Structure formats: structure tokens, C-alpha cells
Coordinates of C-alpha atoms and ligand atoms in Angstrom, one line a residue:
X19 CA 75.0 123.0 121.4
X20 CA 75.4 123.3 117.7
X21 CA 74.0 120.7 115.2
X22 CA 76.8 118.0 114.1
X23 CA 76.8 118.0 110.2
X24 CA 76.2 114.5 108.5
X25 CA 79.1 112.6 107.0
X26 CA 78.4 109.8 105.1
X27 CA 81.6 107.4 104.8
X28 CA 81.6 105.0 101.9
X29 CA 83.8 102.3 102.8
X30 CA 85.3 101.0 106.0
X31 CA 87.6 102.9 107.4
X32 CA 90.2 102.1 110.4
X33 CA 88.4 102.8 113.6
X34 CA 90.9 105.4 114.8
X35 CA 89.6 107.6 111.7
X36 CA 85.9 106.7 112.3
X37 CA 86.2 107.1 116.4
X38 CA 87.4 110.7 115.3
X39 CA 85.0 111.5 112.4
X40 CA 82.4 110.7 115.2
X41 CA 83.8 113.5 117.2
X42 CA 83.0 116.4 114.2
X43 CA 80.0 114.7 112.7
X44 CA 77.0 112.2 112.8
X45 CA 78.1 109.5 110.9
X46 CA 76.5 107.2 108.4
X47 CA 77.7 104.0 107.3
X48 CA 76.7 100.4 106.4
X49 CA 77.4 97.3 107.5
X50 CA 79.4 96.1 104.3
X51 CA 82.3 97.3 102.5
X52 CA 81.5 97.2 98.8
X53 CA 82.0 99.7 96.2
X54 CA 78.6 101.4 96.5
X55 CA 76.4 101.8 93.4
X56 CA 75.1 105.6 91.5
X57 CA 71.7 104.9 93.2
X58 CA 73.4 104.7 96.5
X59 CA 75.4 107.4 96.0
X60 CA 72.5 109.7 94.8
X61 CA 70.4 108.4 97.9
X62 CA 72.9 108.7 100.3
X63 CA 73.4 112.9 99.3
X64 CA 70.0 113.0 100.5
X65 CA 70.9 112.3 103.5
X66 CA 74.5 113.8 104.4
X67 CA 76.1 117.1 104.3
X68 CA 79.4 115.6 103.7
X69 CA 80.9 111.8 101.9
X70 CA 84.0 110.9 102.8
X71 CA 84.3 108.8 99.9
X72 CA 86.6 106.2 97.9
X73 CA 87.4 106.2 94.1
X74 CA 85.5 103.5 94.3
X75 CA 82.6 105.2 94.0
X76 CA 81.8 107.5 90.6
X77 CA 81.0 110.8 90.2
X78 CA 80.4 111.3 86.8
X79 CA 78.5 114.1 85.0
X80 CA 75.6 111.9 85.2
X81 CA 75.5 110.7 88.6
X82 CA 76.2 114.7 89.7
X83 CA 73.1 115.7 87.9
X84 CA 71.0 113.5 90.1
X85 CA 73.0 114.1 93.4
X86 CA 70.9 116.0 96.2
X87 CA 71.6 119.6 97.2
X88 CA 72.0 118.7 100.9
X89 CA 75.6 116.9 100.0
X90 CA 78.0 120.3 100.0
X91 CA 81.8 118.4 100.3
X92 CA 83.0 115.2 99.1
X93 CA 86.4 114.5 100.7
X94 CA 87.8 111.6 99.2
X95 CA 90.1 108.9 100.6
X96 CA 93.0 109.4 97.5
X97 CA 95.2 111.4 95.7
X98 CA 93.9 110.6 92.5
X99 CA 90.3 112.2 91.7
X100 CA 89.8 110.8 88.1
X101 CA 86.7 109.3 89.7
X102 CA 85.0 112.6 89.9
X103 CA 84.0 115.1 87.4
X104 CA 85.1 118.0 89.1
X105 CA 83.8 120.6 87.1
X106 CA 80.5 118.8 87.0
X107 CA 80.7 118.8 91.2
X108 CA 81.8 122.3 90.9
X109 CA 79.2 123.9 89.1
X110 CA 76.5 121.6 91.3
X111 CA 78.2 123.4 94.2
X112 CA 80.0 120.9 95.8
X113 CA 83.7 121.2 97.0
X114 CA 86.1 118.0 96.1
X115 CA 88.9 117.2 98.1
X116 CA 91.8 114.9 98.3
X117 CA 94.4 113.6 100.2
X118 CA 97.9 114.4 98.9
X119 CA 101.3 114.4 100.6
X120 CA 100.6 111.8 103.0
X121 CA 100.8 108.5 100.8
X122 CA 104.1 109.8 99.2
X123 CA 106.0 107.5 100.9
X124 CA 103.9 104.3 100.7
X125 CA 103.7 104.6 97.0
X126 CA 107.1 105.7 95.9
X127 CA 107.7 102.2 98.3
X128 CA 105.7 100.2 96.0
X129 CA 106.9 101.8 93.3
X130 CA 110.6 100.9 94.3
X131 CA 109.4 97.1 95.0
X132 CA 107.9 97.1 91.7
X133 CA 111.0 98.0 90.3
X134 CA 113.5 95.5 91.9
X135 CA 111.1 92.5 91.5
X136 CA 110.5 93.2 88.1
X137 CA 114.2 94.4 87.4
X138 CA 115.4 91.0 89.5
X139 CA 112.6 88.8 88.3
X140 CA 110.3 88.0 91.2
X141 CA 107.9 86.6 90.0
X142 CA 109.7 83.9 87.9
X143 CA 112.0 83.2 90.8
X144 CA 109.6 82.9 93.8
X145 CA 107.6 80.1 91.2
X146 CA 110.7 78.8 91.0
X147 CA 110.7 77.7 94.7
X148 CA 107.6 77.8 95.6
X149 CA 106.6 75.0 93.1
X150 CA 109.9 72.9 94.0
X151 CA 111.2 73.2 90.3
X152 CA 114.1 75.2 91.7
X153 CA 116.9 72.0 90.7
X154 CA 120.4 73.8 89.5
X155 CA 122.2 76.7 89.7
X156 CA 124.8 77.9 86.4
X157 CA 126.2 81.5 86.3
X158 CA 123.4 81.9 83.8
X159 CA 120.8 81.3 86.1
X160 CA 117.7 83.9 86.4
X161 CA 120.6 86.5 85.7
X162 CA 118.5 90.5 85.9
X163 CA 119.3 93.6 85.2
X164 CA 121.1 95.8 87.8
X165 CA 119.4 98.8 89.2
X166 CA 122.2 100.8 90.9
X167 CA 124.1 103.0 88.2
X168 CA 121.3 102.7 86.2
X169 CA 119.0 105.7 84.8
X170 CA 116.0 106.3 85.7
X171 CA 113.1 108.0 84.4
X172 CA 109.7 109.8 86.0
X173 CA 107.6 110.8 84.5
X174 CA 105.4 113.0 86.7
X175 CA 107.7 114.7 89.4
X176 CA 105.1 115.6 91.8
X177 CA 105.2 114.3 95.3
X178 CA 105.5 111.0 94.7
X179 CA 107.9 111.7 91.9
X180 CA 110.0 113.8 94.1
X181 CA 109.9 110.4 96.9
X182 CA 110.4 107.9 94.2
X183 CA 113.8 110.1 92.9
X184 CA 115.0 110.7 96.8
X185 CA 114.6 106.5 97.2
X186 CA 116.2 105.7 93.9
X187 CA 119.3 108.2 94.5
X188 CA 119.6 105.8 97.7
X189 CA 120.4 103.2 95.1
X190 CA 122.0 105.1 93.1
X191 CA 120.4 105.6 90.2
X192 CA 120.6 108.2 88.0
X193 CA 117.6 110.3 88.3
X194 CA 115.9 111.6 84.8
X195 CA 112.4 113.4 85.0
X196 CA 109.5 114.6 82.7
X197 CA 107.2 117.3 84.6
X198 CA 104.9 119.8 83.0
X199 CA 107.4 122.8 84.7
X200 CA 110.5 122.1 85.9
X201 CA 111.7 122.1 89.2
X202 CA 113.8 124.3 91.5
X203 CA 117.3 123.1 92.3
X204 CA 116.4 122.2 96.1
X205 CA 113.8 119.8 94.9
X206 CA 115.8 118.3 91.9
X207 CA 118.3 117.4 93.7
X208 CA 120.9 116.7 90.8
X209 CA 117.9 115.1 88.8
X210 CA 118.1 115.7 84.8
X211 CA 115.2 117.7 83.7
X212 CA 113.5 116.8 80.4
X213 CA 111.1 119.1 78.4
X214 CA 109.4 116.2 76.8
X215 CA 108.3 112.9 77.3
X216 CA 110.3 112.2 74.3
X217 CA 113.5 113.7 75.3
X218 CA 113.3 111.8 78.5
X219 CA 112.4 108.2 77.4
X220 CA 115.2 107.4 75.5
X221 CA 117.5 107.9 79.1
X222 CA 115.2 105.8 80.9
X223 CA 116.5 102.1 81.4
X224 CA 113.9 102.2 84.1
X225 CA 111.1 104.2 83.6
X226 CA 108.1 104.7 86.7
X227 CA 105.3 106.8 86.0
X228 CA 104.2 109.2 88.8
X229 CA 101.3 111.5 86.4
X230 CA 97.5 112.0 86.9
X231 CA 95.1 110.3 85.0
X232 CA 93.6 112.9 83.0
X233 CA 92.4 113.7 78.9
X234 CA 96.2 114.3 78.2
X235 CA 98.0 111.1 79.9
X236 CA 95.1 108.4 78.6
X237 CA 97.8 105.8 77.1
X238 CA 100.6 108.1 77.6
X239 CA 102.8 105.2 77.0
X240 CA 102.2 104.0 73.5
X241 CA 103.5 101.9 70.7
X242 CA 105.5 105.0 69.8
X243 CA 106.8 106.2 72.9
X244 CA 107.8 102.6 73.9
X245 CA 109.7 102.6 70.9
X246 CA 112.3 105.6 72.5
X247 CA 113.0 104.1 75.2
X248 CA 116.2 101.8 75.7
X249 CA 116.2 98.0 74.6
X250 CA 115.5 95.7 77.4
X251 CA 114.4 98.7 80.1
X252 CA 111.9 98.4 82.7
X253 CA 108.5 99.8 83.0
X254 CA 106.5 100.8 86.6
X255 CA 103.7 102.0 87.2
X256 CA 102.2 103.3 90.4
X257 CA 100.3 105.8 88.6
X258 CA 96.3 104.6 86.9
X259 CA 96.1 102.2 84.0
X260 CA 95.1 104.3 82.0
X261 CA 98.1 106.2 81.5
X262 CA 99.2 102.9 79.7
X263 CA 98.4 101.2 76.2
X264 CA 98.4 97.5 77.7
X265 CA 98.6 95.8 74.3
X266 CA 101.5 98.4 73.6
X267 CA 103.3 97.1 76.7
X268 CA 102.6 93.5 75.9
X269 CA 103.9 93.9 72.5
X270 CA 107.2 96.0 73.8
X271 CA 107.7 92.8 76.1
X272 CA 107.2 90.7 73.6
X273 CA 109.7 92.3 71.2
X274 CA 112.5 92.6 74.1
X275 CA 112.2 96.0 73.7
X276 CA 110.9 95.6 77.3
X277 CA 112.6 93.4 79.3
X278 CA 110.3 93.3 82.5
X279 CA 107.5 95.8 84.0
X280 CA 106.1 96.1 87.0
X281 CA 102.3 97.6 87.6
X282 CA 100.2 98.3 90.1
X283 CA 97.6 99.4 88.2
X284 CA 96.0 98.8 85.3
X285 CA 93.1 99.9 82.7
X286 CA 90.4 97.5 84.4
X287 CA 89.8 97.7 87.8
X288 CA 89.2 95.4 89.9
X289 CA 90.6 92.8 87.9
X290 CA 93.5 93.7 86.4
X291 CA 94.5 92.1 82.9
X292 CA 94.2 88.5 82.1
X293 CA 96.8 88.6 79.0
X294 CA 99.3 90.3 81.1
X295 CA 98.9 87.6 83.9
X296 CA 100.6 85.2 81.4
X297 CA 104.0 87.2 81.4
X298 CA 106.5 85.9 83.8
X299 CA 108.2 89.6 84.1
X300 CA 105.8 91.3 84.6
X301 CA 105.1 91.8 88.8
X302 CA 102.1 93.0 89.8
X303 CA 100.4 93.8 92.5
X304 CA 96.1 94.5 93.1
X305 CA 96.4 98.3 93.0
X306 CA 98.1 98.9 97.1
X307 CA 100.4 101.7 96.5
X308 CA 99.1 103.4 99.6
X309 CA 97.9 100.4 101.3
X310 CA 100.0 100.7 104.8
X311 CA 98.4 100.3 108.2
X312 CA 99.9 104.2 109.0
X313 CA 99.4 105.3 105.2
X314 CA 95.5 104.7 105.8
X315 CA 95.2 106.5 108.7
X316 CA 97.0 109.5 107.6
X317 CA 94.5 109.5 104.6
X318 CA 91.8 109.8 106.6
X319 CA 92.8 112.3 109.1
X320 CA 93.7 114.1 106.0
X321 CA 90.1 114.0 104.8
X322 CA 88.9 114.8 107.9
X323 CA 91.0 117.8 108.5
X324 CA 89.6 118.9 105.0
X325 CA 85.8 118.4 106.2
X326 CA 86.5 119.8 109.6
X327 CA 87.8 123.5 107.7
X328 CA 85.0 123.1 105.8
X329 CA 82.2 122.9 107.6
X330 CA 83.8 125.5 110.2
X331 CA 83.6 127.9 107.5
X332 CA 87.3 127.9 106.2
X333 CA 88.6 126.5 102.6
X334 CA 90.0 122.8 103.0
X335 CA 93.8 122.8 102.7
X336 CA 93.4 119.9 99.5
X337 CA 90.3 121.4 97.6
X338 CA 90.9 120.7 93.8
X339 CA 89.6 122.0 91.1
Ligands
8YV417 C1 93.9 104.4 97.1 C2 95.0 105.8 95.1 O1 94.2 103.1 97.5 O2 95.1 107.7 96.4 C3 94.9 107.2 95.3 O3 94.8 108.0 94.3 O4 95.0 105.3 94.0 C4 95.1 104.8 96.2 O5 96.0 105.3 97.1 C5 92.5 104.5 96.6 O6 92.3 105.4 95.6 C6 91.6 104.7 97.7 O7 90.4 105.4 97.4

């Protein structure tokens, strides 16, 4: 009988995706689910052939120097690998993974309840009642901006982009998009294809950002580029933090230029923003875009599946590079 290979998962994990990891591999884990330090990470590739991993834990050029030639694959538990310096991990040796496709849906959900509460004023509205200063009603009353015939704007047409335009067209919007090539007809789908993040901002009376976080995208959105878009639109974003200036966005809201936003992310994590918490329109949520009982699941049997080719011999479906 051959030798299982060791798999080190971070974090806790729903059981179906442990009770099969257990299947493949030996699997370490701990008791507690915290994000786990460099020094555990570095002593843990001592020990394991394999991390499935969260972006909760760091790989940075530093922590890769020090990791320990036994770990050969991390497969993480996300989409997003800004956590990891890849080419750091590359040249060590060790193949990255992620987990694309299946939280398409989950996100592009959040993304589209991100928009109507921020477009319909949630937050302000659920206070309302829930504090029992909900006393009168006039035609002016907590009056929002509608989302159907509006335009919106992606920036990012990827996977989630591509959910997040098939959603919105459901309530129908007008679908605008940013990507760094455009798309073929059958996945446009009627959306309006702009060159530039430029050229598309000033169409975007609702704008949800759907790009990586990378060297090119830090604070993407800007004084300046706020600036294009149209008075009083809507900003969402499902994306990282950092693709957003947050005292840009604060300042745009406090201008009008913004009338709402809704986030799911933000620049510090855990956390979130403290001066943003003081803004009635702005909705936000503690970074769940994928956080769905079935979305979870997938993302580990995605992982797994990556690990499993690997360590059979094949390249996993989702290595990046
Ligand atoms: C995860 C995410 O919740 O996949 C991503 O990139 O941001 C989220 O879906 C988180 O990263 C889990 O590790």
C-alpha cells in the first residue's frame, strides 16, 4: 500500500471536505481555528507535503525563504492569491493553487445585495425599525435610487464579472464592463465593452468591482477616477480593499458625488474601517462573498481535486502562476 502524503489544513474546514481529504492524505490540523502565525506556517512545511491553506495565512517573500523543502503544493481555500508571493513559491518549488469558478455565484450574490441595500438604503432603514424611531411616512420618505434601467459598470469581467452581469440583466440593468481583453459575443451577452477604466466610469450609475488585487489595481478607484463617474452613483465592491482609496470613497460620499456604496471588503482586514462605519449609506458586510454552506464545500473539493492531480503526478486544473 502506498504512503498517504501529508496535508496540513490551516483552518477548519466543513467535515464533508475533511472526511474526504482523510481519504487521499494524513491530515494535520489543530484544535483551534485562528489565522495561523509565519512561525507556524514555516513549522508546519516541516511537517506536510501539502497545506490546504486560507488567505489568512501569508506567504510572503520572507516567510517562503524560511519555508521547509518537504511542503511541494499549497492549495488554497480562495480565488484570490494576493496572500502569496507566487513567484517567490515558484522559484522555492512549490506549486500554488486556487479555487476559481465555484464561488461565482455566491459572490456575484453578495455583490447584487450589496448593491440593492446600498442603492435602497439598508442600513439607514433597518435602524430605522429596529431602534423604534420609525414614526411617519411622507412621499419623501427614505426615497433611493432605482436599480432596474440603470447602468451598470464592472470592472473586472472575469467569472464573477461575467455572474454579476448575467444577475443584473435579470434586473435589467444595463450592463457596461472594463476587462483587460474584451470578450467574445457569447459571453458578453449585449454588455458594452470599454477599453478603459476611464471610458467606462463615466456610464456607471452603479459601479461593482470584480478585479484582482495586484501592483496595477492598488487604489484603482481614486480621487480622480471617482470624479468620472456619474453624480450620486453607487459603488460595490466584492473584490479586496485594496483596489480602493477609502479616504477617496469617503470624500466622493461626502461630496454627493457618491450617493451610497456597498463593500465587502476593505483595506484592513479583519476589521474593516472605523471612519466608514460612521456613514449611513454605506452597507457592509465582514468580508463573506463566498461564505454559503454549498459555496464552502465546493471550495474545498476544489482544493482537493487540485492536491489529488498533484500528488498523482498530473498538473492541478487551478495552478497559477
Ligand atoms: C474567501 C475570498 O472567503 O476566495 C477568495 O478570494 O476572498 C473569499 O472567498 C477567503 O479568501 C477564504 O480563504
Amino acid at each position: 500500500m502506498s504512503i498517504k502524503p501529508t496535508l496540513w489544513i490551516s483552518r477548519k474546514l466543513p467535515t464533508a471536505v475533511v472526511e474526504r481529504a482523510a481519504k487521499s492524505f494524513e491530515v494535520l490540523q489543530f484544535e483551534d481555528d485562528v489565522p495561523r502565525s509565519s512561525e507556524t506556517v514555516i513549522e508546519m512545511s516541516g511537517k506536510a507535503e501539502g497545506f490546504l491553506a486560507c488567505n489568512s495565512e501569508k506567504f510572503t517573500a520572507d516567510v517562503v525563504l524560511q519555508l521547509d523543502p518537504r511542503l511541494k503544493i499549497i492549495a488554497n481555500y480562495s480565488v484570490g492569491y494576493d496572500h502569496c508571493d507566487v513567484p517567490a513559491l515558484t522559484a522555492h518549488g512549490i506549486t500554488v493553487t486556487n479555487t476559481p469558478e465555484v464561488l461565482s455565484e455566491a459572490t456575484a450574490e453578495t455583490a447584487m445585495l450589496l448593491l440593492l441595500g446600498a442603492a435602497r438604503r439598508a442600513v439607514e432603514g433597518d435602524k430605522l425599525v429596529r431602534t423604534g424611531q420609525w414614526d411617519s411616512w411622507s412621499p419623501s420618505f427614505m426615497v433611493g435610487k432605482q436599480v432596474s434601467g440603470a447602468r451598470l459598470g464592472i470592472v473586472g469581467m472575469g467569472r464573477i464579472g461575467q455572474v454579476m452581469a448575467r444577475m443584473a440583466r435579470g434586473f435589467g440593468m444595463e450592463i457596461h464592463y472594463y476587462n483587460r481583453s474584451r470578450l467574445s459575443p457569447e459571453k458578453e451577452q449585449g454588455a458594452i465593452y470599454h477599453s478603459s477604466v476611464e471610458d467606462l466610469l463615466p456610464t456607471a450609475d452603479f459601479l461593482s468591482l470584480h478585479c484582482p488585487a495586484t501592483a496595477e489595481t492598488t487604489n484603482l478607484m481614486s480621487s480622480e477616477r471617482f470624479a468620472l463617474m456619474p453624480d450620486g452613483s453607487v459603488l460595490v465592491n466584492t473584490a479586496r480593499g485594496a483596489v480602493v482609496d477609502e479616504q477617496a470613497l469617503m470624500t466622493a460620499l461626502d461630496s454627493g458625488k457618491l450617493a451610497a456604496a456597498g463593500l465587502d471588503v476593505f483595506q484592513v482586514e479583519p476589521g474593516g474601517n472605523s471612519k466608514l462605519a460612521a456613514y449611513d449609506n454605506v452597507f457592509m458586510l465582514p468580508h463573506i462573498g463566498s461564505a454559503t454552506f454549498e459555496t464552502r464545500n465546493a471550495m474545498g473539493f476544489r482544493a482537493l481535486d487540485n492536491l489529488e492531480a498533484f500528488f498523482s503526478g498530473k498538473e492541478p486544473g487551478d495552478k497559477v502562476t
